[in-house]
Short mmCIF file of C-alpha atoms in Angstrom, two decimals:
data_model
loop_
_atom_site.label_atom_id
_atom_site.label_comp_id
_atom_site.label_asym_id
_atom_site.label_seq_id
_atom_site.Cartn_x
_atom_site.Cartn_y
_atom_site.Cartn_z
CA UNK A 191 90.10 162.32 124.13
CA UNK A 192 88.38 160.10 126.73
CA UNK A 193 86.15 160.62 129.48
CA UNK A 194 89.40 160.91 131.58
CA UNK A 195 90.87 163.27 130.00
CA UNK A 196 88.13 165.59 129.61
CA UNK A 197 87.14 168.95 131.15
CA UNK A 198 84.04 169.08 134.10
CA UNK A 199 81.34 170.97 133.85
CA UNK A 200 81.54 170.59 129.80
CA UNK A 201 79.61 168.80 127.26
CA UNK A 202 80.20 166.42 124.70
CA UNK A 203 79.73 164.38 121.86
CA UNK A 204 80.56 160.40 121.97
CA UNK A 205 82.37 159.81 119.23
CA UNK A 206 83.21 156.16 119.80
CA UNK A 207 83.16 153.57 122.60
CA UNK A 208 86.68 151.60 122.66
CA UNK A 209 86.70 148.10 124.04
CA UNK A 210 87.00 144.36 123.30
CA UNK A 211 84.50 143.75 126.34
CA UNK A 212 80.61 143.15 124.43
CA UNK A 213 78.95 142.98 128.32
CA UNK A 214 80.58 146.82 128.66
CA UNK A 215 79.59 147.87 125.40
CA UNK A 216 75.91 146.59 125.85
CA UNK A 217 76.23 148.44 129.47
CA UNK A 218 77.11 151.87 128.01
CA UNK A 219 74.41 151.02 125.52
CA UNK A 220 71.75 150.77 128.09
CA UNK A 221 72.63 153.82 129.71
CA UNK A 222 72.12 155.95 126.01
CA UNK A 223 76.11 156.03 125.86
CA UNK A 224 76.67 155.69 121.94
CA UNK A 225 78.23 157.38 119.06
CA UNK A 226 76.63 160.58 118.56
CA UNK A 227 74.76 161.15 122.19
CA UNK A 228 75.86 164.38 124.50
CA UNK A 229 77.77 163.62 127.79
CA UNK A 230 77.94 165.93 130.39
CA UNK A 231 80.95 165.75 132.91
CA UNK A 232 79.89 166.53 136.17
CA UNK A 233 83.27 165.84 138.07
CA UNK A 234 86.27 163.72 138.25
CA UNK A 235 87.62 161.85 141.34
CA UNK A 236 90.45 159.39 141.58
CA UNK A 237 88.79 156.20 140.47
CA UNK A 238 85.29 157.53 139.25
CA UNK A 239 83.74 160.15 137.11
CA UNK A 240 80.37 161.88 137.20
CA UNK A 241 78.24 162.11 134.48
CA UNK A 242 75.08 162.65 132.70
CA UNK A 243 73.69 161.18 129.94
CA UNK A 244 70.40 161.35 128.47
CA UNK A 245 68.59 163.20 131.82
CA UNK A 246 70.54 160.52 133.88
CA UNK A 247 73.52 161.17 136.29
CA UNK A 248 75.93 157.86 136.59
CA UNK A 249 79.10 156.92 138.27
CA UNK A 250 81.36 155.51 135.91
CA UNK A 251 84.62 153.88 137.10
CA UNK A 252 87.93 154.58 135.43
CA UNK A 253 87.86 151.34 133.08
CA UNK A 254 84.47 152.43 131.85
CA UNK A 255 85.35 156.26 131.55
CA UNK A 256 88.71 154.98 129.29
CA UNK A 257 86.42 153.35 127.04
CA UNK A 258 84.59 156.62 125.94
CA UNK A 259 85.94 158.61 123.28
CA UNK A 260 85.03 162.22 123.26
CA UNK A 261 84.72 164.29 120.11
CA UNK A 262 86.99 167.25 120.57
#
């Protein structure tokens, strides 16, 4: 499950971060989005989502919110 596809107002665990793209991975890196870190989803809108991660709430577009894998 991916950022996308998961349920606001929940919390997860990142289980992986899917992409090809090293200046996206390093990104989601910075922010403290890695295997193993809680994400909160705040909300969901057409192109972005809302979320927290490590005592920090973000914007995430759609590309970046695909490449998050959610532990179930």
């Amino acid at each position: 499950m991916t950022l996308l596809e998961a349920e606001p107002g929940k919390t997860y665990l990142v289980k992986e971060i899917n992409t090809d793209d090293a200046d996206m991975t390093s990104f989601l890196f910075r922010l403290g989005c890695y295997s193993g870190e809680p994400v909160t989803l705040i909300s969901k809108k057409r192109k972005t989502c809302v979320v927290v991660i490590k005592d920090g709430r973000y914007s995430l577009d759609n590309l970046l919110a695909s490449a998050v894998t959610l532990e179930e």
